[in-house]
Amino acid sequence: GVQTCALPIYGKPVLTWWQGSISIHGFGLGEDVIADDTYTDIAHVRAGNGHQSDLHEFQLTPQGTALITAYDPILCNLSAVGGPAYGGVTDSVFQEVDVRTGLVMYEWTSIDHVALEESYEPANRSSTAFPFDFFHLNSISLDRDGSLLVSSRNTWTVYKLNPQSGQIVWRLGGKHSSFKMGPATGIAWQHDPRELPDGSISIFDNGASPKTHDQSRAVVESLSPQSGTATLVDRLTHTPPLVAESQGNVQALAGGDWFVGWGQEPFFSEFGPEGKLVFDAHFPVQDESYRAFRFAWTGTPAHPPAFAFVPGGAAGAGAGAGGTVYASWNGATEVASWRLLAGASVSSLGTVAQVPRSGFETAIPVPAGPVGPHVAVQALGAAGQVLGTSATASESTLG
């Protein structure tokens, strides 16, 4: 998913995303991208040490580094956990990579620190063609004290790691939790644990797949080192209930609201501090989003606006017969209105019409009569300033 954040080495907000191919085993083989507010790529971050960047995580740090995931299938004797003696296991890897140089500064692998028997994924269905995905790393975050918070979907566990040694400081959930799990704190197949300012942890608890809970939920849990207990602080669910078999996230917003992406279920929702639903939307039924975010973002694309003309008269009659111009500027956030220009030459365009922006693609009625033969559109800001101008098209190419 695309997200926005501030990276000190660039001095302004940037957009980040992963791109590549997704294997039949459920992990990514690709690279991570950083783009500026003109949607121009300013950095590509790649895994080192022979790995390829995976789709599950790409987090920028205040130190100008990136935390990224990679998956590494290796041969493994799985007879001790009910799998084949000549089998395969997918090791989950994360690296801290310096964005400027691409240098791998830190690498951690799950198989070095977590026993195969911690997994809830059955090993008896695995083979060298479909390795045992015992861990399935799906998020990394940097805590306030510099520790690392890692989520393993298939062990149902959130791990806190010492950033220097890589050793596990504690486990939340799973077969060997360091905390006694209080009522309703149990998590299964979870995603996106993040430390909150008060030290509690937000988690997207999928509860599937296979289905373990009645529905997916966003939870906040507080951890007491003194009593060794995890306590449920908050729980958010969707009405009607959703069961997201994969993906999902929770974002704490300023002011106390929560933004929840429901992963494989194509919904994204905002809840007030008391859990009241204040916003709910969804993609088309076949679409899904790994994570969903609500951020302030100002984008002014480097590419120009675009438009298409649909004549109102007979096919091929051109702009002179009237019709509709459809104007758009993909990624622009400050457009308040559109101006239609036309004229006898490219250098003598004048205003034919001006309308308020009405969505991604704005319809501008074109009056019948001589309005060309050259046509263009301009995107205008709230103060009427020109933000961008399209290429000019001649009447012969319209309609």
Short mmCIF file of C-alpha atoms in Angstrom, two decimals:
data_model
loop_
_atom_site.label_atom_id
_atom_site.label_comp_id
_atom_site.label_asym_id
_atom_site.label_seq_id
_atom_site.Cartn_x
_atom_site.Cartn_y
_atom_site.Cartn_z
CA GLY A 1 0.00 0.00 0.00
CA VAL A 2 1.02 3.59 -0.53
CA GLN A 3 1.78 5.57 2.59
CA THR A 4 3.17 8.99 3.37
CA CYS A 5 5.84 9.90 5.90
CA ALA A 6 8.60 12.42 6.50
CA LEU A 7 12.19 11.31 5.88
CA PRO A 8 14.71 13.78 7.31
CA ILE A 9 17.20 13.35 4.46
CA TYR A 10 14.65 14.83 2.04
CA GLY A 11 13.25 17.53 4.35
CA LYS A 12 9.63 17.06 3.25
CA PRO A 13 6.89 14.42 3.21
CA VAL A 14 7.33 11.56 0.76
CA LEU A 15 5.22 8.70 -0.56
CA THR A 16 6.44 5.13 -0.20
CA TRP A 17 5.31 1.85 -1.73
CA TRP A 18 6.45 -1.62 -2.75
CA GLN A 19 6.33 -2.83 -6.34
CA GLY A 20 7.15 -6.19 -7.90
CA SER A 21 5.64 -9.62 -8.43
CA ILE A 22 3.86 -11.75 -5.83
CA SER A 23 4.85 -15.42 -5.75
CA ILE A 24 2.34 -18.25 -5.49
CA HIS A 25 3.70 -18.71 -1.96
CA GLY A 26 2.37 -15.33 -0.81
CA PHE A 27 5.48 -13.17 -0.60
CA GLY A 28 6.88 -10.45 -2.82
CA LEU A 29 9.90 -10.25 -5.08
CA GLY A 30 10.58 -6.63 -5.92
CA GLU A 31 11.77 -3.28 -4.61
CA ASP A 32 10.61 -0.36 -2.48
CA VAL A 33 10.08 3.13 -3.91
CA ILE A 34 10.18 6.65 -2.44
CA ALA A 35 8.55 9.48 -4.41
CA ASP A 36 8.24 13.22 -3.78
CA ASP A 37 5.17 15.48 -3.99
CA THR A 38 5.46 15.68 -7.79
CA TYR A 39 5.26 11.86 -7.93
CA THR A 40 8.83 11.69 -9.16
CA ASP A 41 10.85 8.71 -7.89
CA ILE A 42 13.68 9.93 -5.68
CA ALA A 43 14.95 6.58 -4.36
CA HIS A 44 14.60 2.86 -4.92
CA VAL A 45 15.41 0.70 -1.90
CA ARG A 46 16.42 -2.90 -2.51
CA ALA A 47 17.22 -5.77 -0.19
CA GLY A 48 20.85 -6.84 0.03
CA ASN A 49 22.76 -10.08 0.62
CA GLY A 50 21.08 -11.85 -2.31
CA HIS A 51 17.49 -11.18 -1.21
CA GLN A 52 14.65 -9.33 -2.94
CA SER A 53 12.39 -6.86 -1.15
CA ASP A 54 9.14 -8.39 0.04
CA LEU A 55 5.74 -6.69 -0.02
CA HIS A 56 4.92 -6.93 3.69
CA GLU A 57 6.88 -4.02 5.15
CA PHE A 58 8.70 -0.83 4.21
CA GLN A 59 9.16 1.57 7.12
CA LEU A 60 11.40 4.64 7.04
CA THR A 61 13.24 5.62 10.22
CA PRO A 62 14.37 9.03 11.54
CA GLN A 63 17.95 7.91 10.89
CA GLY A 64 17.44 7.84 7.12
CA THR A 65 17.23 4.06 6.96
CA ALA A 66 14.49 1.68 5.87
CA LEU A 67 13.17 -1.44 7.60
CA ILE A 68 12.24 -3.97 4.92
CA THR A 69 11.22 -7.62 4.75
CA ALA A 70 12.43 -10.51 2.59
CA TYR A 71 11.52 -14.19 2.38
CA ASP A 72 14.14 -16.91 1.97
CA PRO A 73 13.06 -20.53 1.18
CA ILE A 74 15.70 -23.05 2.34
CA LEU A 75 16.04 -26.83 2.63
CA CYS A 76 15.13 -28.14 6.06
CA ASN A 77 14.45 -31.41 7.91
CA LEU A 78 10.90 -30.93 9.19
CA SER A 79 10.34 -34.38 10.69
CA ALA A 80 10.41 -32.96 14.25
CA VAL A 81 7.29 -30.88 13.50
CA GLY A 82 5.44 -33.45 11.41
CA GLY A 83 6.80 -32.47 8.02
CA PRO A 84 9.03 -34.27 5.51
CA ALA A 85 12.65 -35.01 6.35
CA TYR A 86 13.64 -33.59 2.97
CA GLY A 87 11.52 -30.46 3.05
CA GLY A 88 11.69 -26.74 2.78
CA VAL A 89 11.04 -23.86 5.16
CA THR A 90 10.53 -20.20 4.33
CA ASP A 91 12.77 -18.13 6.57
CA SER A 92 11.49 -14.63 7.28
CA VAL A 93 14.18 -11.97 7.04
CA PHE A 94 14.24 -8.29 7.80
CA GLN A 95 16.96 -5.80 7.04
CA GLU A 96 17.74 -2.23 7.95
CA VAL A 97 19.05 -0.59 4.78
CA ASP A 98 20.65 2.84 4.45
CA VAL A 99 18.47 4.67 1.92
CA ARG A 100 21.26 6.78 0.40
CA THR A 101 23.84 4.03 -0.09
CA GLY A 102 21.84 0.79 -0.13
CA LEU A 103 24.12 -0.63 2.56
CA VAL A 104 22.59 -3.39 4.71
CA MET A 105 23.22 -2.20 8.25
CA TYR A 106 21.36 -4.95 10.10
CA GLU A 107 19.83 -8.33 9.28
CA TRP A 108 17.62 -10.63 11.35
CA THR A 109 16.22 -14.02 10.42
CA SER A 110 13.34 -15.81 12.12
CA ILE A 111 14.82 -19.30 11.99
CA ASP A 112 17.80 -18.15 14.09
CA HIS A 113 15.56 -16.99 16.95
CA VAL A 114 12.21 -18.79 16.84
CA ALA A 115 11.56 -22.54 17.04
CA LEU A 116 9.57 -24.19 14.26
CA GLU A 117 7.18 -25.66 16.82
CA GLU A 118 5.87 -22.17 17.69
CA SER A 119 3.96 -22.11 14.40
CA TYR A 120 0.24 -22.71 14.01
CA GLU A 121 0.77 -23.45 10.32
CA PRO A 122 0.84 -27.24 9.71
CA ALA A 123 4.16 -28.55 8.41
CA ASN A 124 2.77 -31.81 7.01
CA ARG A 125 1.42 -30.08 3.90
CA SER A 126 4.79 -28.59 2.99
CA SER A 127 7.36 -29.70 0.43
CA THR A 128 10.39 -28.28 -1.33
CA ALA A 129 7.98 -26.83 -3.92
CA PHE A 130 5.79 -25.28 -1.19
CA PRO A 131 8.04 -24.67 1.81
CA PHE A 132 6.76 -24.53 5.38
CA ASP A 133 5.92 -20.86 6.01
CA PHE A 134 6.33 -21.24 9.76
CA PHE A 135 6.78 -17.56 10.68
CA HIS A 136 5.39 -15.24 7.98
CA LEU A 137 6.80 -11.88 9.03
CA ASN A 138 4.30 -9.15 8.12
CA SER A 139 5.33 -5.98 9.97
CA ILE A 140 8.23 -4.24 11.68
CA SER A 141 8.09 -1.05 13.72
CA LEU A 142 10.54 0.97 15.74
CA ASP A 143 9.54 1.54 19.38
CA ARG A 144 10.22 4.71 21.32
CA ASP A 145 13.13 3.05 23.17
CA GLY A 146 14.75 1.89 19.93
CA SER A 147 13.51 -1.68 20.22
CA LEU A 148 11.92 -3.43 17.27
CA LEU A 149 8.37 -4.78 17.25
CA VAL A 150 7.90 -7.69 14.84
CA SER A 151 4.69 -9.48 13.91
CA SER A 152 4.63 -13.16 12.95
CA ARG A 153 1.30 -14.07 11.42
CA ASN A 154 1.78 -17.83 11.64
CA THR A 155 2.97 -18.02 15.25
CA TRP A 156 0.18 -15.62 16.36
CA THR A 157 2.90 -13.67 18.17
CA VAL A 158 4.22 -10.13 18.48
CA TYR A 159 7.95 -10.15 19.33
CA LYS A 160 9.90 -7.32 20.91
CA LEU A 161 13.55 -7.51 19.83
CA ASN A 162 16.74 -6.03 21.20
CA PRO A 163 17.97 -3.95 18.23
CA GLN A 164 21.64 -4.65 18.93
CA SER A 165 21.62 -8.40 19.59
CA GLY A 166 18.41 -9.38 17.81
CA GLN A 167 17.42 -11.43 20.84
CA ILE A 168 13.76 -11.67 21.80
CA VAL A 169 12.92 -9.44 24.79
CA TRP A 170 9.32 -10.67 25.11
CA ARG A 171 6.51 -12.42 23.26
CA LEU A 172 2.88 -11.27 23.17
CA GLY A 173 0.47 -14.06 22.25
CA GLY A 174 1.17 -17.43 20.70
CA LYS A 175 2.28 -20.66 22.34
CA HIS A 176 4.94 -19.10 24.59
CA SER A 177 3.59 -15.67 25.51
CA SER A 178 5.65 -13.73 28.05
CA PHE A 179 2.37 -12.25 29.30
CA LYS A 180 -0.69 -13.86 30.77
CA MET A 181 -3.33 -13.07 28.18
CA GLY A 182 -6.26 -11.32 29.86
CA PRO A 183 -9.90 -11.68 28.70
CA ALA A 184 -10.37 -11.09 24.94
CA THR A 185 -6.67 -10.33 24.36
CA GLY A 186 -5.90 -13.46 22.32
CA ILE A 187 -4.74 -12.74 18.76
CA ALA A 188 -4.61 -15.03 15.74
CA TRP A 189 -3.06 -14.53 12.27
CA GLN A 190 -2.59 -10.83 13.23
CA HIS A 191 -1.04 -7.88 11.38
CA ASP A 192 0.42 -4.45 12.06
CA PRO A 193 1.25 -4.19 15.79
CA ARG A 194 2.39 -0.63 16.63
CA GLU A 195 3.46 0.90 19.92
CA LEU A 196 1.31 3.87 20.96
CA PRO A 197 2.55 6.93 22.87
CA ASP A 198 1.34 5.51 26.22
CA GLY A 199 3.23 2.24 25.65
CA SER A 200 0.18 0.15 24.74
CA ILE A 201 0.08 -1.84 21.49
CA SER A 202 -2.46 -1.56 18.67
CA ILE A 203 -2.97 -4.70 16.58
CA PHE A 204 -5.14 -5.74 13.65
CA ASP A 205 -6.40 -9.14 14.81
CA ASN A 206 -7.51 -11.05 11.71
CA GLY A 207 -8.78 -14.10 13.59
CA ALA A 208 -8.46 -16.04 10.31
CA SER A 209 -7.31 -18.00 8.21
CA PRO A 210 -8.48 -20.58 9.00
CA LYS A 211 -11.22 -18.82 10.96
CA THR A 212 -10.38 -18.69 14.65
CA HIS A 213 -12.50 -15.73 15.86
CA ASP A 214 -16.05 -14.77 14.94
CA GLN A 215 -14.82 -11.61 13.22
CA SER A 216 -11.72 -9.54 12.59
CA ARG A 217 -11.09 -6.61 14.91
CA ALA A 218 -8.71 -3.84 15.82
CA VAL A 219 -7.50 -4.09 19.40
CA VAL A 220 -5.39 -2.06 21.80
CA GLU A 221 -3.66 -3.99 24.57
CA SER A 222 -1.67 -2.71 27.53
CA LEU A 223 1.24 -4.75 28.88
CA SER A 224 2.18 -4.78 32.55
CA PRO A 225 5.75 -6.00 33.18
CA GLN A 226 5.03 -5.93 36.92
CA SER A 227 2.07 -8.33 36.81
CA GLY A 228 3.10 -9.98 33.55
CA THR A 229 -0.42 -9.48 32.18
CA ALA A 230 -1.83 -8.26 28.86
CA THR A 231 -5.10 -6.33 29.25
CA LEU A 232 -7.61 -5.34 26.58
CA VAL A 233 -7.96 -1.54 26.44
CA ASP A 234 -10.03 -1.09 23.28
CA ARG A 235 -11.69 -3.18 20.59
CA LEU A 236 -13.15 -2.01 17.28
CA THR A 237 -15.29 -4.15 15.01
CA HIS A 238 -17.24 -3.55 11.82
CA THR A 239 -20.99 -3.79 11.35
CA PRO A 240 -21.82 -6.03 9.59
CA PRO A 241 -19.00 -8.28 10.85
CA LEU A 242 -15.98 -8.77 8.59
CA VAL A 243 -13.56 -11.69 8.54
CA ALA A 244 -10.32 -10.67 6.82
CA GLU A 245 -8.31 -13.78 6.06
CA SER A 246 -5.23 -11.68 5.29
CA GLN A 247 -3.79 -8.16 5.49
CA GLY A 248 -5.21 -5.24 7.52
CA ASN A 249 -3.94 -2.44 9.76
CA VAL A 250 -4.78 0.06 12.51
CA GLN A 251 -3.72 3.73 12.46
CA ALA A 252 -3.98 5.97 15.53
CA LEU A 253 -5.04 9.47 14.40
CA ALA A 254 -4.45 12.80 16.11
CA GLY A 255 -7.40 13.64 18.34
CA GLY A 256 -8.06 10.06 19.35
CA ASP A 257 -9.73 8.65 16.24
CA TRP A 258 -8.75 5.31 14.73
CA PHE A 259 -8.45 4.44 11.03
CA VAL A 260 -8.77 0.75 10.19
CA GLY A 261 -8.01 -0.99 6.92
CA TRP A 262 -9.81 -4.32 6.73
CA GLY A 263 -7.29 -5.96 4.42
CA GLN A 264 -8.72 -8.73 2.28
CA GLU A 265 -12.19 -7.36 2.97
CA PRO A 266 -12.35 -4.22 0.77
CA PHE A 267 -13.41 -1.81 3.54
CA PHE A 268 -11.69 1.05 5.36
CA SER A 269 -13.25 2.76 8.37
CA GLU A 270 -12.70 5.56 10.88
CA PHE A 271 -13.84 5.30 14.48
CA GLY A 272 -14.12 8.05 17.10
CA PRO A 273 -12.31 7.85 20.47
CA GLU A 274 -15.30 6.06 22.03
CA GLY A 275 -15.51 3.54 19.21
CA LYS A 276 -18.35 5.17 17.24
CA LEU A 277 -18.12 4.64 13.48
CA VAL A 278 -17.70 8.05 11.81
CA PHE A 279 -16.64 7.02 8.29
CA ASP A 280 -16.96 3.82 6.29
CA ALA A 281 -16.18 3.13 2.64
CA HIS A 282 -15.23 0.24 0.41
CA PHE A 283 -13.53 -0.58 -2.85
CA PRO A 284 -15.24 -2.61 -5.61
CA VAL A 285 -15.89 -6.10 -4.34
CA GLN A 286 -12.88 -7.75 -6.04
CA ASP A 287 -10.37 -5.15 -4.84
CA GLU A 288 -8.43 -5.17 -1.59
CA SER A 289 -5.78 -3.09 0.14
CA TYR A 290 -2.94 -4.46 2.27
CA ARG A 291 -3.09 -1.36 4.50
CA ALA A 292 -5.20 1.82 4.53
CA PHE A 293 -4.10 5.21 5.89
CA ARG A 294 -5.49 8.67 6.45
CA PHE A 295 -2.82 11.37 5.99
CA ALA A 296 -2.59 15.00 4.94
CA TRP A 297 -0.92 15.10 1.53
CA THR A 298 -0.36 17.82 -1.06
CA GLY A 299 0.51 16.60 -4.53
CA THR A 300 1.38 18.65 -7.61
CA PRO A 301 2.23 16.19 -10.37
CA ALA A 302 5.20 16.77 -12.66
CA HIS A 303 3.09 15.48 -15.54
CA PRO A 304 0.49 17.87 -17.06
CA PRO A 305 -3.31 17.61 -16.81
CA ALA A 306 -5.14 15.54 -19.40
CA PHE A 307 -8.51 15.75 -21.13
CA ALA A 308 -10.77 13.91 -23.54
CA PHE A 309 -13.54 15.33 -25.73
CA VAL A 310 -16.90 13.69 -26.44
CA PRO A 311 -18.75 15.54 -29.27
CA GLY A 312 -22.38 16.43 -28.83
CA GLY A 313 -23.14 16.20 -32.54
CA ALA A 314 -22.54 13.47 -35.11
CA ALA A 315 -19.50 11.26 -34.70
CA GLY A 316 -16.42 13.01 -36.07
CA ALA A 317 -18.11 16.42 -36.04
CA GLY A 318 -15.32 17.91 -33.91
CA ALA A 319 -15.37 20.53 -31.14
CA GLY A 320 -17.42 22.98 -33.22
CA ALA A 321 -20.52 20.81 -32.80
CA GLY A 322 -20.41 21.18 -29.03
CA GLY A 323 -20.12 18.34 -26.55
CA THR A 324 -18.23 17.69 -23.31
CA VAL A 325 -14.59 17.89 -22.31
CA TYR A 326 -13.54 15.57 -19.46
CA ALA A 327 -10.57 17.01 -17.54
CA SER A 328 -8.39 15.18 -14.99
CA TRP A 329 -4.99 15.43 -13.35
CA ASN A 330 -4.01 12.21 -11.65
CA GLY A 331 -2.53 12.85 -8.21
CA ALA A 332 -3.27 16.59 -7.99
CA THR A 333 -4.79 17.55 -4.64
CA GLU A 334 -5.16 21.35 -4.88
CA VAL A 335 -7.39 21.70 -7.98
CA ALA A 336 -10.51 23.80 -7.24
CA SER A 337 -11.76 24.44 -10.78
CA TRP A 338 -11.07 23.77 -14.45
CA ARG A 339 -10.80 26.25 -17.31
CA LEU A 340 -11.42 25.27 -20.93
CA LEU A 341 -9.26 27.13 -23.46
CA ALA A 342 -9.73 27.29 -27.23
CA GLY A 343 -8.51 29.42 -30.09
CA ALA A 344 -7.52 29.77 -33.73
CA SER A 345 -3.87 29.01 -32.92
CA VAL A 346 -1.85 27.52 -30.12
CA SER A 347 -0.63 31.00 -29.16
CA SER A 348 -4.08 32.62 -29.05
CA LEU A 349 -6.11 30.42 -26.71
CA GLY A 350 -8.90 32.10 -24.76
CA THR A 351 -11.31 31.02 -22.04
CA VAL A 352 -14.40 29.22 -23.33
CA ALA A 353 -15.74 27.89 -20.03
CA GLN A 354 -14.80 27.47 -16.36
CA VAL A 355 -16.40 25.02 -13.92
CA PRO A 356 -15.74 23.84 -10.34
CA ARG A 357 -13.84 20.57 -9.94
CA SER A 358 -16.39 17.78 -9.42
CA GLY A 359 -14.32 14.68 -8.76
CA PHE A 360 -11.41 12.90 -10.31
CA GLU A 361 -12.75 13.63 -13.80
CA THR A 362 -14.66 16.90 -14.26
CA ALA A 363 -17.12 17.36 -17.13
CA ILE A 364 -16.92 20.75 -18.92
CA PRO A 365 -19.78 21.50 -21.34
CA VAL A 366 -18.55 22.80 -24.71
CA PRO A 367 -20.91 25.22 -26.47
CA ALA A 368 -21.76 24.63 -30.11
CA GLY A 369 -20.09 26.94 -32.57
CA PRO A 370 -16.51 27.88 -33.39
CA VAL A 371 -14.44 27.09 -30.29
CA GLY A 372 -11.25 25.83 -31.93
CA PRO A 373 -9.56 24.50 -33.74
CA HIS A 374 -7.07 24.28 -30.83
CA VAL A 375 -8.21 23.23 -27.33
CA ALA A 376 -6.56 22.81 -23.91
CA VAL A 377 -7.54 22.76 -20.21
CA GLN A 378 -6.05 24.48 -17.17
CA ALA A 379 -6.22 23.32 -13.55
CA LEU A 380 -6.87 26.23 -11.17
CA GLY A 381 -6.28 26.52 -7.43
CA ALA A 382 -8.63 27.97 -4.82
CA ALA A 383 -7.37 31.51 -5.51
CA GLY A 384 -7.78 31.12 -9.26
CA GLN A 385 -4.08 30.58 -9.86
CA VAL A 386 -3.00 28.29 -12.70
CA LEU A 387 -1.58 25.05 -11.29
CA GLY A 388 -1.09 23.24 -14.58
CA THR A 389 -1.98 23.33 -18.27
CA SER A 390 -2.59 20.37 -20.54
CA ALA A 391 -1.06 19.83 -23.93
CA THR A 392 -3.03 21.52 -26.73
CA ALA A 393 -5.02 19.31 -29.10
CA SER A 394 -6.32 20.30 -32.50
CA GLU A 395 -9.97 19.89 -33.50
CA SER A 396 -9.02 17.24 -36.03
CA THR A 397 -7.91 14.94 -33.23
CA LEU A 398 -11.04 15.48 -31.10
CA GLY A 399 -14.27 13.55 -31.30
#
